[in-house]
Amino acid sequence: NDEPLDFPNSIQIFALSQLAKQHVTVVLTGEGSDELFGGYPRYRIPGLAKSYARVPASIRRLSAGWIRDHRLHKLERYAACSPEDLLLHNSGHLPPEVVAGLSPALSPFELDYRRQCLQASAGLGLDPAGRLSLLDQETYLVSILHRQDKMSMAASIESRVPFMDYRIVEFANRLPAGHRIRRGTGKAIVKRVARAFLPPAIVGRRKSGFGVPLDRWFRSREGLGERIADLAESAASGVFDRAALRQCVAEHRAGTRDHSEVLWTALNLCTWRETFSC
């Protein structure tokens, strides 16, 4: 990959590509469909946060104390945000103040670029889902396409991405929100087309990503769990705050918090630095 692995499932995609290579040399993949047509649950957050903000603050605080659900706490956080900040931080795994505490040196840069992207879309007359889609196309989708291309080509498989045809992209970017998200479900227009070709059980099934059980692996005493034991003392110097990283490791191993994403990022960056002595 020649750089730290951003996505844990890059390894699984490489393994899947090796399996496919035993039978074919070209595959079609669905990259871009979620970003173009509102397939991620977070595309619904701006509308939900707006509705949630209308609930009296006393009831919100009471609910947050009773219900141990990270999604509710996320809505509580976003209800107090400005519309711009809500869009800016929507796709983030961690609140910005946590990122700043973990890595004061790195935290500002990506947000600056994302803010520029959002500012560029402000005058286009788009709804929040449309602006999120454009932001994803300029940030997250780029890394998704790099991952798919590098992992498949490493196994000598050519993976083509039909949703990235420029005519489909231009069509998707003109769609109003109702054609992306309908009755709380994303990719409404894609599913409407798919019903003509696929069984209802496939079209209507619950969305499932290509998940990797990082939380369990990092709590193990072997494998990746062993690798993070001394993570804070490794090549993290100058990138991550050692005390904050030690706390993440301790909380994750104790099972009180899930810091999988943070630990994966730190482990990959440190391993990369050690490998290339930089």
mmCIF file of C-alpha atoms in Angstrom:
data_model
loop_
_atom_site.group_PDB
_atom_site.id
_atom_site.type_symbol
_atom_site.label_atom_id
_atom_site.label_comp_id
_atom_site.label_asym_id
_atom_site.label_seq_id
_atom_site.Cartn_x
_atom_site.Cartn_y
_atom_site.Cartn_z
ATOM 1 C CA ASN A 1 0.000 0.000 0.000
ATOM 2 C CA ASP A 2 3.078 2.243 0.485
ATOM 3 C CA GLU A 3 1.313 4.118 3.279
ATOM 4 C CA PRO A 4 -0.451 3.349 6.582
ATOM 5 C CA LEU A 5 -3.652 1.341 6.117
ATOM 6 C CA ASP A 6 -6.574 3.656 6.752
ATOM 7 C CA PHE A 7 -9.137 0.855 6.413
ATOM 8 C CA PRO A 8 -8.845 -2.368 8.434
ATOM 9 C CA ASN A 9 -10.742 -4.282 5.743
ATOM 10 C CA SER A 10 -8.090 -3.500 3.118
ATOM 11 C CA ILE A 11 -6.518 -6.821 4.092
ATOM 12 C CA GLN A 12 -9.818 -8.662 3.643
ATOM 13 C CA ILE A 13 -10.406 -7.028 0.260
ATOM 14 C CA PHE A 14 -6.932 -8.146 -0.803
ATOM 15 C CA ALA A 15 -7.726 -11.711 0.317
ATOM 16 C CA LEU A 16 -11.079 -11.587 -1.492
ATOM 17 C CA SER A 17 -9.334 -10.329 -4.625
ATOM 18 C CA GLN A 18 -6.897 -13.241 -4.444
ATOM 19 C CA LEU A 19 -9.860 -15.625 -4.280
ATOM 20 C CA ALA A 20 -11.569 -13.924 -7.224
ATOM 21 C CA LYS A 21 -8.357 -14.127 -9.253
ATOM 22 C CA GLN A 22 -8.682 -17.924 -9.261
ATOM 23 C CA HIS A 23 -11.794 -17.549 -11.443
ATOM 24 C CA VAL A 24 -11.859 -14.132 -13.188
ATOM 25 C CA THR A 25 -9.613 -11.215 -14.099
ATOM 26 C CA VAL A 26 -12.191 -8.382 -14.036
ATOM 27 C CA VAL A 27 -14.853 -7.657 -11.402
ATOM 28 C CA LEU A 28 -17.519 -4.978 -10.975
ATOM 29 C CA THR A 29 -17.781 -3.297 -7.578
ATOM 30 C CA GLY A 30 -20.267 -0.902 -5.982
ATOM 31 C CA GLU A 31 -17.924 1.845 -4.770
ATOM 32 C CA GLY A 32 -19.567 5.248 -4.945
ATOM 33 C CA SER A 33 -23.187 4.187 -4.621
ATOM 34 C CA ASP A 34 -23.409 5.143 -0.933
ATOM 35 C CA GLU A 35 -21.682 8.487 -1.417
ATOM 36 C CA LEU A 36 -23.739 9.434 -4.460
ATOM 37 C CA PHE A 37 -27.140 8.219 -3.283
ATOM 38 C CA GLY A 38 -27.155 8.721 0.497
ATOM 39 C CA GLY A 39 -26.552 5.131 1.500
ATOM 40 C CA TYR A 40 -24.880 5.764 4.850
ATOM 41 C CA PRO A 41 -27.041 6.191 7.976
ATOM 42 C CA ARG A 42 -25.205 9.435 8.762
ATOM 43 C CA TYR A 43 -26.885 11.079 5.762
ATOM 44 C CA ARG A 44 -30.042 11.125 7.865
ATOM 45 C CA ILE A 45 -28.377 12.814 10.844
ATOM 46 C CA PRO A 46 -28.920 16.468 9.765
ATOM 47 C CA GLY A 47 -32.683 15.915 9.559
ATOM 48 C CA LEU A 48 -32.784 13.872 12.766
ATOM 49 C CA ALA A 49 -30.665 16.407 14.670
ATOM 50 C CA LYS A 50 -32.964 19.216 13.565
ATOM 51 C CA SER A 51 -35.993 17.318 14.865
ATOM 52 C CA TYR A 52 -34.181 16.271 18.036
ATOM 53 C CA ALA A 53 -33.288 19.906 18.777
ATOM 54 C CA ARG A 54 -37.013 20.667 19.081
ATOM 55 C CA VAL A 55 -37.324 18.269 22.033
ATOM 56 C CA PRO A 56 -37.110 20.173 25.371
ATOM 57 C CA ALA A 57 -33.572 20.099 26.769
ATOM 58 C CA SER A 58 -34.729 18.611 30.093
ATOM 59 C CA ILE A 59 -36.256 15.597 28.331
ATOM 60 C CA ARG A 60 -33.131 15.177 26.174
ATOM 61 C CA ARG A 61 -30.871 15.112 29.232
ATOM 62 C CA LEU A 62 -33.144 12.628 30.976
ATOM 63 C CA SER A 63 -33.189 10.348 27.923
ATOM 64 C CA ALA A 64 -29.425 10.529 27.551
ATOM 65 C CA GLY A 65 -29.035 9.410 31.166
ATOM 66 C CA TRP A 66 -31.391 6.449 30.764
ATOM 67 C CA ILE A 67 -30.541 5.200 27.305
ATOM 68 C CA ARG A 68 -27.000 3.922 26.766
ATOM 69 C CA ASP A 69 -26.932 4.341 23.006
ATOM 70 C CA HIS A 70 -24.049 6.083 21.213
ATOM 71 C CA ARG A 71 -26.424 7.230 18.475
ATOM 72 C CA LEU A 72 -28.558 9.155 20.940
ATOM 73 C CA HIS A 73 -25.491 10.805 22.453
ATOM 74 C CA LYS A 74 -24.337 11.702 18.941
ATOM 75 C CA LEU A 75 -27.681 13.380 18.235
ATOM 76 C CA GLU A 76 -27.426 15.244 21.541
ATOM 77 C CA ARG A 77 -24.021 16.562 20.516
ATOM 78 C CA TYR A 78 -25.159 17.568 17.036
ATOM 79 C CA ALA A 79 -28.378 19.232 18.216
ATOM 80 C CA ALA A 80 -26.284 22.044 19.685
ATOM 81 C CA CYS A 81 -24.102 22.459 16.569
ATOM 82 C CA SER A 82 -24.469 25.027 13.846
ATOM 83 C CA PRO A 83 -25.651 23.579 10.501
ATOM 84 C CA GLU A 84 -22.119 23.974 9.081
ATOM 85 C CA ASP A 85 -20.414 22.235 12.003
ATOM 86 C CA LEU A 86 -22.958 19.433 11.871
ATOM 87 C CA LEU A 87 -22.048 18.733 8.246
ATOM 88 C CA LEU A 88 -18.344 19.162 8.965
ATOM 89 C CA HIS A 89 -18.179 16.670 11.847
ATOM 90 C CA ASN A 90 -20.904 14.294 10.682
ATOM 91 C CA SER A 91 -18.579 11.632 9.306
ATOM 92 C CA GLY A 92 -16.053 11.859 12.134
ATOM 93 C CA HIS A 93 -15.606 8.873 14.415
ATOM 94 C CA LEU A 94 -14.489 11.075 17.317
ATOM 95 C CA PRO A 95 -15.503 14.526 18.578
ATOM 96 C CA PRO A 96 -12.953 17.164 17.515
ATOM 97 C CA GLU A 97 -11.892 17.856 21.102
ATOM 98 C CA VAL A 98 -10.928 14.183 21.551
ATOM 99 C CA VAL A 99 -8.888 14.258 18.333
ATOM 100 C CA ALA A 100 -7.131 17.421 19.483
ATOM 101 C CA GLY A 101 -6.248 15.750 22.783
ATOM 102 C CA LEU A 102 -4.860 12.646 21.092
ATOM 103 C CA SER A 103 -2.863 14.395 18.417
ATOM 104 C CA PRO A 104 -2.549 18.173 18.778
ATOM 105 C CA ALA A 105 -0.148 18.308 15.824
ATOM 106 C CA LEU A 106 -2.399 16.563 13.291
ATOM 107 C CA SER A 107 -5.959 17.477 14.235
ATOM 108 C CA PRO A 108 -6.420 20.792 12.353
ATOM 109 C CA PHE A 109 -5.347 19.845 8.835
ATOM 110 C CA GLU A 110 -8.068 17.630 7.412
ATOM 111 C CA LEU A 111 -10.817 19.784 8.907
ATOM 112 C CA ASP A 112 -9.433 22.834 7.121
ATOM 113 C CA TYR A 113 -9.762 21.094 3.764
ATOM 114 C CA ARG A 114 -13.227 19.777 4.612
ATOM 115 C CA ARG A 115 -14.328 23.253 5.626
ATOM 116 C CA GLN A 116 -13.152 24.612 2.272
ATOM 117 C CA CYS A 117 -15.171 21.915 0.472
ATOM 118 C CA LEU A 118 -18.289 22.803 2.434
ATOM 119 C CA GLN A 119 -17.840 26.511 1.794
ATOM 120 C CA ALA A 120 -17.599 25.805 -1.941
ATOM 121 C CA SER A 121 -20.957 23.986 -1.884
ATOM 122 C CA ALA A 122 -22.755 26.627 0.195
ATOM 123 C CA GLY A 123 -24.038 28.601 -2.787
ATOM 124 C CA LEU A 124 -25.190 25.656 -4.908
ATOM 125 C CA GLY A 125 -28.701 25.483 -3.470
ATOM 126 C CA LEU A 126 -28.242 21.899 -2.240
ATOM 127 C CA ASP A 127 -30.042 20.264 0.665
ATOM 128 C CA PRO A 128 -27.894 18.907 3.551
ATOM 129 C CA ALA A 129 -27.770 15.402 2.033
ATOM 130 C CA GLY A 130 -26.546 16.866 -1.258
ATOM 131 C CA ARG A 131 -23.806 18.858 0.454
ATOM 132 C CA LEU A 132 -22.733 15.807 2.450
ATOM 133 C CA SER A 133 -22.600 13.823 -0.775
ATOM 134 C CA LEU A 134 -20.310 16.381 -2.408
ATOM 135 C CA LEU A 135 -18.109 16.480 0.695
ATOM 136 C CA ASP A 136 -17.792 12.692 0.638
ATOM 137 C CA GLN A 137 -16.930 12.716 -3.051
ATOM 138 C CA GLU A 138 -14.026 15.077 -2.355
ATOM 139 C CA THR A 139 -12.740 13.281 0.755
ATOM 140 C CA TYR A 140 -13.913 9.844 1.893
ATOM 141 C CA LEU A 141 -14.726 8.442 -1.548
ATOM 142 C CA VAL A 142 -11.201 9.232 -2.771
ATOM 143 C CA SER A 143 -9.724 6.957 -0.115
ATOM 144 C CA ILE A 144 -12.349 4.269 -0.809
ATOM 145 C CA LEU A 145 -11.404 4.201 -4.505
ATOM 146 C CA HIS A 146 -7.672 4.098 -3.680
ATOM 147 C CA ARG A 147 -8.253 1.160 -1.357
ATOM 148 C CA GLN A 148 -10.250 -0.809 -3.911
ATOM 149 C CA ASP A 149 -7.799 -0.142 -6.726
ATOM 150 C CA LYS A 150 -4.626 -0.927 -4.756
ATOM 151 C CA MET A 151 -5.910 -4.069 -3.060
ATOM 152 C CA SER A 152 -7.409 -5.550 -6.240
ATOM 153 C CA MET A 153 -4.441 -4.707 -8.458
ATOM 154 C CA ALA A 154 -2.120 -6.250 -5.856
ATOM 155 C CA ALA A 155 -3.882 -9.529 -6.672
ATOM 156 C CA SER A 156 -3.815 -8.784 -10.437
ATOM 157 C CA ILE A 157 -7.574 -8.194 -10.510
ATOM 158 C CA GLU A 158 -9.053 -5.264 -12.375
ATOM 159 C CA SER A 159 -12.002 -3.931 -10.409
ATOM 160 C CA ARG A 160 -14.206 -1.519 -12.290
ATOM 161 C CA VAL A 161 -16.570 0.937 -10.615
ATOM 162 C CA PRO A 162 -19.652 1.523 -12.821
ATOM 163 C CA PHE A 163 -21.237 3.960 -10.347
ATOM 164 C CA MET A 164 -18.299 6.278 -11.038
ATOM 165 C CA ASP A 165 -19.326 6.840 -14.648
ATOM 166 C CA TYR A 166 -19.339 10.624 -14.924
ATOM 167 C CA ARG A 167 -22.907 10.629 -16.262
ATOM 168 C CA ILE A 168 -24.164 8.792 -13.186
ATOM 169 C CA VAL A 169 -22.211 11.144 -10.909
ATOM 170 C CA GLU A 170 -23.663 14.220 -12.622
ATOM 171 C CA PHE A 171 -27.171 12.733 -12.461
ATOM 172 C CA ALA A 172 -26.830 11.899 -8.753
ATOM 173 C CA ASN A 173 -25.569 15.381 -7.904
ATOM 174 C CA ARG A 174 -28.734 16.909 -9.366
ATOM 175 C CA LEU A 175 -31.089 14.753 -7.295
ATOM 176 C CA PRO A 176 -33.195 16.250 -4.488
ATOM 177 C CA ALA A 177 -33.011 14.587 -1.075
ATOM 178 C CA GLY A 178 -36.276 12.702 -1.581
ATOM 179 C CA HIS A 179 -34.706 10.589 -4.311
ATOM 180 C CA ARG A 180 -31.722 9.714 -2.116
ATOM 181 C CA ILE A 181 -33.455 9.180 1.225
ATOM 182 C CA ARG A 182 -37.082 8.138 1.488
ATOM 183 C CA ARG A 183 -38.910 7.017 4.627
ATOM 184 C CA GLY A 184 -35.614 6.931 6.495
ATOM 185 C CA THR A 185 -33.936 4.627 3.959
ATOM 186 C CA GLY A 186 -30.999 5.618 1.773
ATOM 187 C CA LYS A 187 -30.345 4.893 -1.905
ATOM 188 C CA ALA A 188 -34.086 5.132 -2.628
ATOM 189 C CA ILE A 189 -33.711 5.575 -6.382
ATOM 190 C CA VAL A 190 -31.099 2.797 -6.650
ATOM 191 C CA LYS A 191 -33.421 0.382 -4.857
ATOM 192 C CA ARG A 192 -36.294 1.370 -7.102
ATOM 193 C CA VAL A 193 -34.238 0.347 -10.141
ATOM 194 C CA ALA A 194 -32.906 -2.769 -8.401
ATOM 195 C CA ARG A 195 -36.417 -4.122 -7.738
ATOM 196 C CA ALA A 196 -36.738 -4.875 -11.434
ATOM 197 C CA PHE A 197 -33.740 -7.206 -11.313
ATOM 198 C CA LEU A 198 -33.270 -8.546 -7.762
ATOM 199 C CA PRO A 199 -35.454 -10.357 -5.206
ATOM 200 C CA PRO A 200 -37.153 -8.168 -2.546
ATOM 201 C CA ALA A 201 -35.133 -9.908 0.193
ATOM 202 C CA ILE A 202 -31.921 -8.592 -1.390
ATOM 203 C CA VAL A 203 -33.158 -5.091 -2.167
ATOM 204 C CA GLY A 204 -34.719 -4.519 1.244
ATOM 205 C CA ARG A 205 -32.201 -6.216 3.507
ATOM 206 C CA ARG A 206 -30.464 -4.291 6.247
ATOM 207 C CA LYS A 207 -27.275 -2.485 5.276
ATOM 208 C CA SER A 208 -24.132 -4.299 6.341
ATOM 209 C CA GLY A 209 -20.598 -3.057 5.844
ATOM 210 C CA PHE A 210 -17.503 -5.199 5.360
ATOM 211 C CA GLY A 211 -16.834 -5.196 9.078
ATOM 212 C CA VAL A 212 -13.689 -6.301 10.884
ATOM 213 C CA PRO A 213 -13.827 -7.242 14.619
ATOM 214 C CA LEU A 214 -11.076 -4.856 15.678
ATOM 215 C CA ASP A 215 -12.550 -4.349 19.139
ATOM 216 C CA ARG A 216 -12.191 -8.057 19.949
ATOM 217 C CA TRP A 217 -8.780 -8.391 18.305
ATOM 218 C CA PHE A 218 -7.336 -5.471 20.279
ATOM 219 C CA ARG A 219 -8.614 -6.934 23.565
ATOM 220 C CA SER A 220 -6.812 -10.214 22.881
ATOM 221 C CA ARG A 221 -3.460 -10.949 24.521
ATOM 222 C CA GLU A 222 -2.123 -12.164 21.175
ATOM 223 C CA GLY A 223 -1.869 -10.801 17.636
ATOM 224 C CA LEU A 224 -3.002 -7.170 17.376
ATOM 225 C CA GLY A 225 -3.718 -7.111 21.097
ATOM 226 C CA GLU A 226 -0.084 -7.839 21.799
ATOM 227 C CA ARG A 227 1.010 -5.158 19.316
ATOM 228 C CA ILE A 228 -0.811 -2.341 21.129
ATOM 229 C CA ALA A 229 0.535 -3.201 24.595
ATOM 230 C CA ASP A 230 3.476 -0.803 24.222
ATOM 231 C CA LEU A 231 1.995 1.405 21.544
ATOM 232 C CA ALA A 232 2.411 4.631 23.482
ATOM 233 C CA GLU A 233 6.124 3.964 23.909
ATOM 234 C CA SER A 234 6.753 3.245 20.220
ATOM 235 C CA ALA A 235 7.167 5.578 17.261
ATOM 236 C CA ALA A 236 4.184 7.631 18.399
ATOM 237 C CA SER A 237 6.539 10.267 19.719
ATOM 238 C CA GLY A 238 5.779 13.638 18.176
ATOM 239 C CA VAL A 239 2.477 12.471 16.649
ATOM 240 C CA PHE A 240 0.280 11.245 19.505
ATOM 241 C CA ASP A 241 0.064 12.387 23.087
ATOM 242 C CA ARG A 242 1.531 9.456 25.034
ATOM 243 C CA ALA A 243 -0.701 9.829 28.090
ATOM 244 C CA ALA A 244 -3.861 10.023 25.973
ATOM 245 C CA LEU A 245 -2.780 6.970 23.955
ATOM 246 C CA ARG A 246 -2.023 4.982 27.133
ATOM 247 C CA GLN A 247 -5.486 5.828 28.398
ATOM 248 C CA CYS A 248 -7.084 4.635 25.142
ATOM 249 C CA VAL A 249 -5.230 1.320 25.351
ATOM 250 C CA ALA A 250 -6.172 0.815 29.012
ATOM 251 C CA GLU A 251 -9.854 1.667 28.504
ATOM 252 C CA HIS A 252 -10.129 -0.553 25.460
ATOM 253 C CA ARG A 253 -8.473 -3.551 27.123
ATOM 254 C CA ALA A 254 -10.681 -3.092 30.184
ATOM 255 C CA GLY A 255 -13.765 -3.115 27.959
ATOM 256 C CA THR A 256 -15.048 0.235 29.232
ATOM 257 C CA ARG A 257 -14.668 1.998 25.860
ATOM 258 C CA ASP A 258 -14.271 0.975 22.235
ATOM 259 C CA HIS A 259 -11.216 2.777 20.851
ATOM 260 C CA SER A 260 -10.744 0.450 17.876
ATOM 261 C CA GLU A 261 -10.506 3.187 15.259
ATOM 262 C CA VAL A 262 -8.013 5.252 17.245
ATOM 263 C CA LEU A 263 -5.827 2.250 18.032
ATOM 264 C CA TRP A 264 -5.886 1.033 14.427
ATOM 265 C CA THR A 265 -4.803 4.447 13.153
ATOM 266 C CA ALA A 266 -2.056 4.822 15.767
ATOM 267 C CA LEU A 267 -0.772 1.275 15.264
ATOM 268 C CA ASN A 268 -0.586 1.654 11.479
ATOM 269 C CA LEU A 269 1.116 5.016 11.571
ATOM 270 C CA CYS A 270 3.656 3.817 14.134
ATOM 271 C CA THR A 271 4.328 0.563 12.264
ATOM 272 C CA TRP A 272 4.796 2.506 9.027
ATOM 273 C CA ARG A 273 7.247 4.903 10.686
ATOM 274 C CA GLU A 274 9.214 2.008 12.181
ATOM 275 C CA THR A 275 9.329 0.185 8.843
ATOM 276 C CA PHE A 276 10.609 3.178 6.897
ATOM 277 C CA SER A 277 12.635 4.736 9.751
ATOM 278 C CA CYS A 278 10.962 8.108 9.438
#
